[in-house]
PDB file of C-alpha atoms in Angstrom:
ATOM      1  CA  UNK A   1     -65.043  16.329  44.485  1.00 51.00           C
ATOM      2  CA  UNK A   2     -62.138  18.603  44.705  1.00 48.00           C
ATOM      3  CA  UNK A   3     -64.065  21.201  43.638  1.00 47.00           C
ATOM      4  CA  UNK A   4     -66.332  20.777  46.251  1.00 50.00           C
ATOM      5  CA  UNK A   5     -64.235  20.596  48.760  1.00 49.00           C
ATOM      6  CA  UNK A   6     -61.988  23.597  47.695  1.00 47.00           C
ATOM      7  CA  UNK A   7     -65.493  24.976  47.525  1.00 47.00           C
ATOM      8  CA  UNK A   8     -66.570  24.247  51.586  1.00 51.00           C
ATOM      9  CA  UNK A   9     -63.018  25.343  52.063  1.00 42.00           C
ATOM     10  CA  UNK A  10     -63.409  28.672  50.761  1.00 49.00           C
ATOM     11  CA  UNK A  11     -66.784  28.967  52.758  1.00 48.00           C
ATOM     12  CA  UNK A  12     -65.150  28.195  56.103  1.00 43.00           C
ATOM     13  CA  UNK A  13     -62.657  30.600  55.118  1.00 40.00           C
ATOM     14  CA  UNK A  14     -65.133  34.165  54.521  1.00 51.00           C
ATOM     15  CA  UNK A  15     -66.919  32.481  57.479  1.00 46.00           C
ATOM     16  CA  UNK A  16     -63.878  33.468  59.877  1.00 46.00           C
ATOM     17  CA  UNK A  17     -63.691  36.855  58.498  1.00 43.00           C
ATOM     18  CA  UNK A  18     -67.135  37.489  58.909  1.00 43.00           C
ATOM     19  CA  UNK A  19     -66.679  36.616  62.682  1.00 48.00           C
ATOM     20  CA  UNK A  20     -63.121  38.407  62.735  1.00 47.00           C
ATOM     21  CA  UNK A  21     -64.481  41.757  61.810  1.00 45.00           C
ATOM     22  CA  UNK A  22     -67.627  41.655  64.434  1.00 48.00           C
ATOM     23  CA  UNK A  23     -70.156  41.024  61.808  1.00 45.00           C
ATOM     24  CA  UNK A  24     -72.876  39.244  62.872  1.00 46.00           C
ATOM     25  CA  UNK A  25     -75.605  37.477  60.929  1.00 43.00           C
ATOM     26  CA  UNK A  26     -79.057  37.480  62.513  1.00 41.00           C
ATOM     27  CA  UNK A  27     -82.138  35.698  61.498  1.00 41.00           C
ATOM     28  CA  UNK A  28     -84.872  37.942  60.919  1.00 41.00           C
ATOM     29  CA  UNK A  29     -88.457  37.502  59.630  1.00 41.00           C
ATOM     30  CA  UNK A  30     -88.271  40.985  57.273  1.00 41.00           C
ATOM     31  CA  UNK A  31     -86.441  40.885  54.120  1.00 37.00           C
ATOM     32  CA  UNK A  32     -83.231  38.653  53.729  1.00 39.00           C
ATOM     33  CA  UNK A  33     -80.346  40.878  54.419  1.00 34.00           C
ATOM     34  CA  UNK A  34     -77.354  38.210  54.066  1.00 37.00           C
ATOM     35  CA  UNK A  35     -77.331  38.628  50.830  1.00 36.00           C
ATOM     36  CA  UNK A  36     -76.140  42.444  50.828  1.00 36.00           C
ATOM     37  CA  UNK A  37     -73.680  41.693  53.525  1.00 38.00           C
ATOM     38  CA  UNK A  38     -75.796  44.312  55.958  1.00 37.00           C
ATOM     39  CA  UNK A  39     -76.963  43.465  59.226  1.00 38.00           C
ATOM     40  CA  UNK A  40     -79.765  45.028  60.973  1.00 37.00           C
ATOM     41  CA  UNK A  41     -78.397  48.025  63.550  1.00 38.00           C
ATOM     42  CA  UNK A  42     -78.366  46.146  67.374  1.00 40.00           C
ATOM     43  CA  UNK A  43     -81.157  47.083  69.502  1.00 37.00           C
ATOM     44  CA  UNK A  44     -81.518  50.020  72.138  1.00 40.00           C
ATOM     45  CA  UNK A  45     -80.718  49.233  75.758  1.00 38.00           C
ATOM     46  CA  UNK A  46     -82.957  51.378  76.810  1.00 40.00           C
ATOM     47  CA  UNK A  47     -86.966  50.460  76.970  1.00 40.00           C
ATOM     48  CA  UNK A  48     -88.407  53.647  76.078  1.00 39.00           C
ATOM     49  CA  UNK A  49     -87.435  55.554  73.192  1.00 40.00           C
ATOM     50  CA  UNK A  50     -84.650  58.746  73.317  1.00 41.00           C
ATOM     51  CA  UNK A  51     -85.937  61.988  72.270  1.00 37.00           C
ATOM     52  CA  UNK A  52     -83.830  65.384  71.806  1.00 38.00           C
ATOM     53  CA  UNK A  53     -84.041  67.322  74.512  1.00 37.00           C
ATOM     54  CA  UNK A  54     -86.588  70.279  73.759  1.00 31.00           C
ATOM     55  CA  UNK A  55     -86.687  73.883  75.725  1.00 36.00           C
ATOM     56  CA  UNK A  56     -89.379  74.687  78.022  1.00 37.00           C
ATOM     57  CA  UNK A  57     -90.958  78.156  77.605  1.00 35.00           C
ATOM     58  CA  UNK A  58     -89.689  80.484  80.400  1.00 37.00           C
ATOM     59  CA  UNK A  59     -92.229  80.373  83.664  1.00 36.00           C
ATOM     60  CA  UNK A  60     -91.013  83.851  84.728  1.00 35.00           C
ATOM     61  CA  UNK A  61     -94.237  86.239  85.439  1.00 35.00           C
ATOM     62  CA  UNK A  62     -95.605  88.245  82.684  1.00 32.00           C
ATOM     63  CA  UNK A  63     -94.356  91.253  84.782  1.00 33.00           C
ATOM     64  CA  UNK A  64     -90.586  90.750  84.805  1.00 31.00           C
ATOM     65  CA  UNK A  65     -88.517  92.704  82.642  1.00 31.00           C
ATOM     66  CA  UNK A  66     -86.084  90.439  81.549  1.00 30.00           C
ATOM     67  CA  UNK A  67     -86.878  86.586  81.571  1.00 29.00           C
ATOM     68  CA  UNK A  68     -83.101  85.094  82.346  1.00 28.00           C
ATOM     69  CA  UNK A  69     -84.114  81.539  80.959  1.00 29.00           C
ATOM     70  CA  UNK A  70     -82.607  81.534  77.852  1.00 27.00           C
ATOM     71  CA  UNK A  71     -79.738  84.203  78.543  1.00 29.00           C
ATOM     72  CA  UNK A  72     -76.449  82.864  78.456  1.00 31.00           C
ATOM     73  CA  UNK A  73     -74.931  82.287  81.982  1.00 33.00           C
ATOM     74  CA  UNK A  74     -78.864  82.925  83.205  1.00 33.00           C
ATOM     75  CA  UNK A  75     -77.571  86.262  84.278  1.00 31.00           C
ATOM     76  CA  UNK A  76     -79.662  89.651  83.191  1.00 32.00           C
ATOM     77  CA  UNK A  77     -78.757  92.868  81.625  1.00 30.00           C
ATOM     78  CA  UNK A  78     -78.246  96.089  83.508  1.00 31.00           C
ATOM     79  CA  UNK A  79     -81.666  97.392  83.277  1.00 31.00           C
ATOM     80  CA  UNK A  80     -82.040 101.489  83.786  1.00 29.00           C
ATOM     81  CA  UNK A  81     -83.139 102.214  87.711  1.00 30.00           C
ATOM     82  CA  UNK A  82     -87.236 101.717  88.287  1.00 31.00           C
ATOM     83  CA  UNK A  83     -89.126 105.158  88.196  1.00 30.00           C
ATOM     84  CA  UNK A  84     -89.362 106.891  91.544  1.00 35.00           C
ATOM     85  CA  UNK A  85     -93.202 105.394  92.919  1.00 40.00           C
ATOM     86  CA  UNK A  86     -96.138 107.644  92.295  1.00 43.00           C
ATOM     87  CA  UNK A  87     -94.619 109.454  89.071  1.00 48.00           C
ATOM     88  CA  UNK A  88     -97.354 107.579  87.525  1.00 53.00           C
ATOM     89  CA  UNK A  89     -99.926 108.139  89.556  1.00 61.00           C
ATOM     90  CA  UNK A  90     -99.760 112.039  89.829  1.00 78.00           C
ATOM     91  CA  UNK A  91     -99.836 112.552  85.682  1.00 89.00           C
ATOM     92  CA  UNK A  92    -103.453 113.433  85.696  1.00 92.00           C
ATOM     93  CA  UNK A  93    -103.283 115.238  88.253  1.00 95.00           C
ATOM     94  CA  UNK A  94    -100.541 117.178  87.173  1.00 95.00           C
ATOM     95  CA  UNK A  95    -102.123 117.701  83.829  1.00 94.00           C
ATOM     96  CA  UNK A  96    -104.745 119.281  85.528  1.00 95.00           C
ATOM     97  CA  UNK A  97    -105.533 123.264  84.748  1.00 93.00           C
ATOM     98  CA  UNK A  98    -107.882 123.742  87.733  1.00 94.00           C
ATOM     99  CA  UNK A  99    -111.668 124.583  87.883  1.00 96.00           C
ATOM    100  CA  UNK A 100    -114.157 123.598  89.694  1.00 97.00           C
ATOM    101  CA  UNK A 101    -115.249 119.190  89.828  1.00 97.00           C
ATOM    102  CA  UNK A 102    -118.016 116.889  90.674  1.00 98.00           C
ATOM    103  CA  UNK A 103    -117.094 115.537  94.402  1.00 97.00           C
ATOM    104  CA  UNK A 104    -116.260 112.012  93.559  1.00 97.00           C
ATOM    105  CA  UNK A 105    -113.880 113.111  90.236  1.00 97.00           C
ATOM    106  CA  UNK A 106    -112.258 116.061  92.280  1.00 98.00           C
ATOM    107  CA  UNK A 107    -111.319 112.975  94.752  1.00 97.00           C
ATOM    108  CA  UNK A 108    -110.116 110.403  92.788  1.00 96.00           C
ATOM    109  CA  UNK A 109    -108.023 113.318  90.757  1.00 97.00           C
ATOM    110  CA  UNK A 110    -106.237 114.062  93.917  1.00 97.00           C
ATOM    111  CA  UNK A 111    -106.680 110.576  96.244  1.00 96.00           C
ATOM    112  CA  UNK A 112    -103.182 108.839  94.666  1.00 96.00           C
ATOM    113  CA  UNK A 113    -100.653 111.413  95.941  1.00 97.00           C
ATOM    114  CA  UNK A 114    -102.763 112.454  98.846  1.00 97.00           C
ATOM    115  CA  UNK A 115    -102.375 108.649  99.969  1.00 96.00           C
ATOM    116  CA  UNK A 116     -98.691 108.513  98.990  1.00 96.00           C
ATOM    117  CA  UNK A 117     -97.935 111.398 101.256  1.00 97.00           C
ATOM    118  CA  UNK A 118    -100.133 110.013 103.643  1.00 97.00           C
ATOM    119  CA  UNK A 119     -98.224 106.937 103.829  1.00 96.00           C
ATOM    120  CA  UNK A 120     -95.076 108.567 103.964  1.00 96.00           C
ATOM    121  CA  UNK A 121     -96.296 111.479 106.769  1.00 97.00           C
ATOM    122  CA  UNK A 122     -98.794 109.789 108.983  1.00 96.00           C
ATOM    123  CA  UNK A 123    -101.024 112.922 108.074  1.00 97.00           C
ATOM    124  CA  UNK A 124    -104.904 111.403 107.939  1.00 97.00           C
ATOM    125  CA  UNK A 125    -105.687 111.264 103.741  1.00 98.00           C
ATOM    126  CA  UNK A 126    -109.110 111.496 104.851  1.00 98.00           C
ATOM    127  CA  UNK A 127    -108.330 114.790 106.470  1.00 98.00           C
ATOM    128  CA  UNK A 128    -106.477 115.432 103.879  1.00 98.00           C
ATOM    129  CA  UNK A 129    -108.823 115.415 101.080  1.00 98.00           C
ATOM    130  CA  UNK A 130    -111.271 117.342 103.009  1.00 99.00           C
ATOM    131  CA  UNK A 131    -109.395 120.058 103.463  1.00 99.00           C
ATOM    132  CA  UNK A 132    -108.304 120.540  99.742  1.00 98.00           C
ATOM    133  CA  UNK A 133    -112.055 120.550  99.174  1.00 98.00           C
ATOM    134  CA  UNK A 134    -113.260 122.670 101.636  1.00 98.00           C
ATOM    135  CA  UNK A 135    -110.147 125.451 100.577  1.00 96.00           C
ATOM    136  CA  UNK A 136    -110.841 125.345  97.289  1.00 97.00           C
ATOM    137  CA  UNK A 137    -114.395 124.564  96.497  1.00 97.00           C
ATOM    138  CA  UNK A 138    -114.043 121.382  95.027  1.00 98.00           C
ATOM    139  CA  UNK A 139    -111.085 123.024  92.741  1.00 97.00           C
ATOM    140  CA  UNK A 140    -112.761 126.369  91.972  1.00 96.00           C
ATOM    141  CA  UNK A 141    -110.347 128.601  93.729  1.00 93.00           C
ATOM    142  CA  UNK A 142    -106.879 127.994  93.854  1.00 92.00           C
ATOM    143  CA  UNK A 143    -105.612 130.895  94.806  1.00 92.00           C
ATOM    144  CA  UNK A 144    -104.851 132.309  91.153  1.00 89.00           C
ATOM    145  CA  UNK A 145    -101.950 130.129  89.734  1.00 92.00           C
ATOM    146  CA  UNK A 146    -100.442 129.638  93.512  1.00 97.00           C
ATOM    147  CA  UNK A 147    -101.388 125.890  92.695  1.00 97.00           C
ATOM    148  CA  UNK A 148    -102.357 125.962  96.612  1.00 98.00           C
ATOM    149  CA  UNK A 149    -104.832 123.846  97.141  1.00 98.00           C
ATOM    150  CA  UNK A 150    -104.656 124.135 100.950  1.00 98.00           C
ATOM    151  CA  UNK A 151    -105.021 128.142 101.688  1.00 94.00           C
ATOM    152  CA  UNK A 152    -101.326 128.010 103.664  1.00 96.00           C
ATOM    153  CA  UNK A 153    -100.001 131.379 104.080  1.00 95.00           C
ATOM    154  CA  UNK A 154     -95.954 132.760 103.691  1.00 96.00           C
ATOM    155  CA  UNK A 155     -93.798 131.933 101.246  1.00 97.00           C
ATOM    156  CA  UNK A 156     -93.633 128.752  99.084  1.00 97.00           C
ATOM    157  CA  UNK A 157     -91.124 126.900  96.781  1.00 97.00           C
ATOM    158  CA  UNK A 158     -92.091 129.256  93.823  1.00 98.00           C
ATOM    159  CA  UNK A 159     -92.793 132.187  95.725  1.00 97.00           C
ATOM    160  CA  UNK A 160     -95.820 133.805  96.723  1.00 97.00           C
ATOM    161  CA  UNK A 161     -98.880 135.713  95.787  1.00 96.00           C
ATOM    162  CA  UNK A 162    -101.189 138.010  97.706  1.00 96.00           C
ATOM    163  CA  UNK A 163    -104.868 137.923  97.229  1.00 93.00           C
ATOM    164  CA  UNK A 164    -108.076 139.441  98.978  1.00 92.00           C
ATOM    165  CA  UNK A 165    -109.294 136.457 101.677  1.00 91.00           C
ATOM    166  CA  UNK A 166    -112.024 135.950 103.993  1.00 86.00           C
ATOM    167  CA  UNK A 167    -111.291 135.934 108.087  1.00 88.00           C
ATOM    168  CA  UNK A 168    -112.739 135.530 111.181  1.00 84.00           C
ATOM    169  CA  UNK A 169    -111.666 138.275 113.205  1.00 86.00           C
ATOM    170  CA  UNK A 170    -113.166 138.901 116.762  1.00 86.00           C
ATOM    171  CA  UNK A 171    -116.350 136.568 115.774  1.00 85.00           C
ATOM    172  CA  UNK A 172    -116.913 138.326 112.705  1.00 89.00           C
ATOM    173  CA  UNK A 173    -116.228 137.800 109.180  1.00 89.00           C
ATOM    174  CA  UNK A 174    -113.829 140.277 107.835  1.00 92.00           C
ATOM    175  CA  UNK A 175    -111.839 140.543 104.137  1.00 93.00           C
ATOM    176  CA  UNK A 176    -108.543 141.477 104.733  1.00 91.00           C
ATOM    177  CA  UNK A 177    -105.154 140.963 101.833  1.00 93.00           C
ATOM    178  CA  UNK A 178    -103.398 137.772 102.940  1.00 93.00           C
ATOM    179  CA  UNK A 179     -99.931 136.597 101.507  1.00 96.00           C
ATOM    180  CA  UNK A 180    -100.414 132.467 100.270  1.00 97.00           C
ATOM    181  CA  UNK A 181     -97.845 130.419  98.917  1.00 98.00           C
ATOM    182  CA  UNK A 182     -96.617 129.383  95.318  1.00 98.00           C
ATOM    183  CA  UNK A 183     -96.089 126.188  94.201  1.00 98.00           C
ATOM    184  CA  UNK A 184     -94.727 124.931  91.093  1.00 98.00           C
ATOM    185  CA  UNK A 185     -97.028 121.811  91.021  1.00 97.00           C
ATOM    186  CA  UNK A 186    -100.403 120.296  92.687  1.00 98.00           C
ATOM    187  CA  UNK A 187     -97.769 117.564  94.421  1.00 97.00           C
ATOM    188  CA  UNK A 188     -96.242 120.034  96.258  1.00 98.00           C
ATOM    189  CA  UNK A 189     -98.442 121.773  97.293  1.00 98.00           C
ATOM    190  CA  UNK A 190     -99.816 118.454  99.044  1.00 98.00           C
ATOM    191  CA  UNK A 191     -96.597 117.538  99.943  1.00 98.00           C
ATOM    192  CA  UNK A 192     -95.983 120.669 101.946  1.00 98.00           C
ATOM    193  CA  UNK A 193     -99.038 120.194 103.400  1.00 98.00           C
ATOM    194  CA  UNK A 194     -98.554 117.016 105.261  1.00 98.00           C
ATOM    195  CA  UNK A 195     -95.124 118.204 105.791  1.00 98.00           C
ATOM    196  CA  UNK A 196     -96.237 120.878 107.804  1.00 97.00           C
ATOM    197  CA  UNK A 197     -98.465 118.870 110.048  1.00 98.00           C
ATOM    198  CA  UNK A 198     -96.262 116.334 110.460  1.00 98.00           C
ATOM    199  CA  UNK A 199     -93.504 118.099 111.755  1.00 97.00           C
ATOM    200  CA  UNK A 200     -94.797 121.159 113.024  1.00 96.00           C
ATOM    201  CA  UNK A 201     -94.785 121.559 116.655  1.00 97.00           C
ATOM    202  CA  UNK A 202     -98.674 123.432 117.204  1.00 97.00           C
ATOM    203  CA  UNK A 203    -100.075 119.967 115.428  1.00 98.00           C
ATOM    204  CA  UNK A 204     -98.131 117.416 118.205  1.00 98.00           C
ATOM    205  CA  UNK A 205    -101.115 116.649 119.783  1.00 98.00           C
ATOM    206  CA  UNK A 206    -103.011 116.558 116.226  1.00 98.00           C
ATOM    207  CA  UNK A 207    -100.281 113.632 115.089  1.00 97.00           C
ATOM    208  CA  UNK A 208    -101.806 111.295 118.215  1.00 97.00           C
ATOM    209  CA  UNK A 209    -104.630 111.255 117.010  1.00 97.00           C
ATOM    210  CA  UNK A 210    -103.564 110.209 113.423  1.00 95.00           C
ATOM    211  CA  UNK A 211    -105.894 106.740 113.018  1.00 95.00           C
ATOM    212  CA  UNK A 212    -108.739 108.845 114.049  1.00 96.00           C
ATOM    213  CA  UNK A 213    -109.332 111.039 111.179  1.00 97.00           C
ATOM    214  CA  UNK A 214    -112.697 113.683 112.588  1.00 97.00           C
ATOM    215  CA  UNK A 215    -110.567 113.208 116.032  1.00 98.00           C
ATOM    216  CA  UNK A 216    -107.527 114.701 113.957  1.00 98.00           C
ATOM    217  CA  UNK A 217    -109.604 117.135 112.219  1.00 98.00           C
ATOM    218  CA  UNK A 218    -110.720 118.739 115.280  1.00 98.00           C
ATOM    219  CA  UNK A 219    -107.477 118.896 117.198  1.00 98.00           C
ATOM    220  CA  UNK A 220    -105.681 120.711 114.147  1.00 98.00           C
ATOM    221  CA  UNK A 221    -108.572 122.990 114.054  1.00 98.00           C
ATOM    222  CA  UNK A 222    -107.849 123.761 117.915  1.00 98.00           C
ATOM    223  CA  UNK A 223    -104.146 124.266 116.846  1.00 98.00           C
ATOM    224  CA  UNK A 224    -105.032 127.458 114.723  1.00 95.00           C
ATOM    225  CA  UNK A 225    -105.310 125.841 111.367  1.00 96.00           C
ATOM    226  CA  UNK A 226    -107.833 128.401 110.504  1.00 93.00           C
ATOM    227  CA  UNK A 227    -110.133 131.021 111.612  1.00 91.00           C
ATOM    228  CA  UNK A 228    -113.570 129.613 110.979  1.00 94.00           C
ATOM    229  CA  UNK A 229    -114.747 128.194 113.953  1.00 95.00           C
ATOM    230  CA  UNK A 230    -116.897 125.486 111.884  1.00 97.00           C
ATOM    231  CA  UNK A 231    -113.895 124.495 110.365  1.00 98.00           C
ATOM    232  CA  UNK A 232    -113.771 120.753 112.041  1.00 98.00           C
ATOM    233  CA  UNK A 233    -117.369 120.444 111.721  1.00 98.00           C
ATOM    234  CA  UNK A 234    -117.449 121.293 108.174  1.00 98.00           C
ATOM    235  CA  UNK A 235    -114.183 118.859 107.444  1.00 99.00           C
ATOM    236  CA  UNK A 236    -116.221 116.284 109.534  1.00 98.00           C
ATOM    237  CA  UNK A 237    -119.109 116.587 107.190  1.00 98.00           C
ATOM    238  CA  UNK A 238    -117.333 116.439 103.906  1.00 98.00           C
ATOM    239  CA  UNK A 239    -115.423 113.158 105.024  1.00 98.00           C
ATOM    240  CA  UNK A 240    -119.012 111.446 105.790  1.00 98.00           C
ATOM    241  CA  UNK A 241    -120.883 112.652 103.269  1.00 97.00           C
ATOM    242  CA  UNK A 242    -118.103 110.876 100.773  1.00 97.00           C
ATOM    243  CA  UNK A 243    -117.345 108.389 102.626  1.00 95.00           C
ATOM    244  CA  UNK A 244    -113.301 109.794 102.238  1.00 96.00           C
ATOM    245  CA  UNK A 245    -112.089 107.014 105.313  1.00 92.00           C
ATOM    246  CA  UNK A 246    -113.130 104.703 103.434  1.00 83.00           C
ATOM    247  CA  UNK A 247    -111.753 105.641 100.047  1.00 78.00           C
ATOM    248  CA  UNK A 248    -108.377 106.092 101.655  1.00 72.00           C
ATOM    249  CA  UNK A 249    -108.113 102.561 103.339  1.00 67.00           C
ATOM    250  CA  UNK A 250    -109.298 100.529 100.671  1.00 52.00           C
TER     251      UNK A 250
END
């Protein structure tokens, strides 16, 4: 008997420092724990289970530079400054040595800065075009290596050379040696170009008439743009017959 009851004692005793220390004993249908002394871990408060918090792939278009999502701070780099616009667009055209070009290739060759100095004159690129194809042939004649795709006279960037030209003199067709301007690329030369309509003061009235491309043709022909007296006509024809208004606005 007093071993049983030093026994119970000793029970009662472990029993309060099980309960002193926070331990409690659970009844579970798995496998009988009590026996190790561990307790299954207490349940999660929360109803759904807690995952680790994964990054998202950065949303930023395929076209940005720099994606900032995963950068510290989210702030960039210092990126170098963007290209000047139309640097791009002029390389063929810059690698070109001259010569002579189907219609539709001479165009397209020349259409991107045409348009970009369009957009930045007002000058027609319609008009434009024309003109560098009528003056040149399509590209055949560029006045030697004057890179003048126009036939402007005087003295360009890069100089200027003289060559043996075709004039209409008192109604008839005359040769005579007429001084053209250099340039040191195809850009400038149409550059010049539109600068010269643009802010030259015998094309005013020409500039009005700037959304109206055969209106524009004819008024810079009545300004003295050249000798021919088909001139407009012949600029008129060449943007219709290649639809150049078109090609331009698109």
């Amino acid at each position: 008997m007093e071993t049983r009851g030093a026994l119970r004692v000793s029970l009662v005793v472990m029993f309060a420092l099980v309960q002193g220390c926070g331990i409690q004993v659970v009844p579970t249908s798995g496998p009988d724990l009590s026996s190790s002394g561990l307790a299954p871990a207490e349940p999660q408060t929360s109803s759904a289970p807690q995952t680790a918090s994964i990054p998202q792939p950065s949303t930023a278009p395929l076209n940005d530079p720099v994606s900032t999502s995963f950068l510290p701070g989210g702030s960039p780099p210092e990126q170098a400054p963007a290209a000047p616009q139309g640097t791009g667009t002029t390389a063929a055209l810059e690698s070109w040595r001259g010569g002579k070009l189907p219609p539709a290739e001479f165009f397209s060759l020349l259409a991107p800065a045409v348009m970009e100095a369009s957009r930045r004159t007002g000058v027609p690129a319609a008009v434009t075009l024309a003109q560098a194809a009528l003056e040149t042939g399509y590209g055949k004649s560029t006045i030697g290596d004057a890179k003048n795709l126009f036939g402007i006279k005087g003295t360009g960037p890069a100089g200027s050379v003289t060559v043996p030209t075709r004039e209409v003199v008192n109604g008839r067709s005359v040769t005579v040696q007429g001084k053209f301007r250099k340039y040191n690329s195809w850009t400038e030369s149409i550059v010049d170009h539109d600068k010269l309509l643009a802010t030259g003061s015998r094309y005013a009235r020409a500039m009005q008439y700037r959304t109206d491309p055969e209106r524009y043709a004819r008024e810079i022909h009545k300004a003295g743009y050249a000798t021919d007296p088909a001139y407009a006509d012949k600029l008129i024809q060449i943007i219709r017959e290649n639809n150049l208004v078109g090609l331009t606005t698109a």
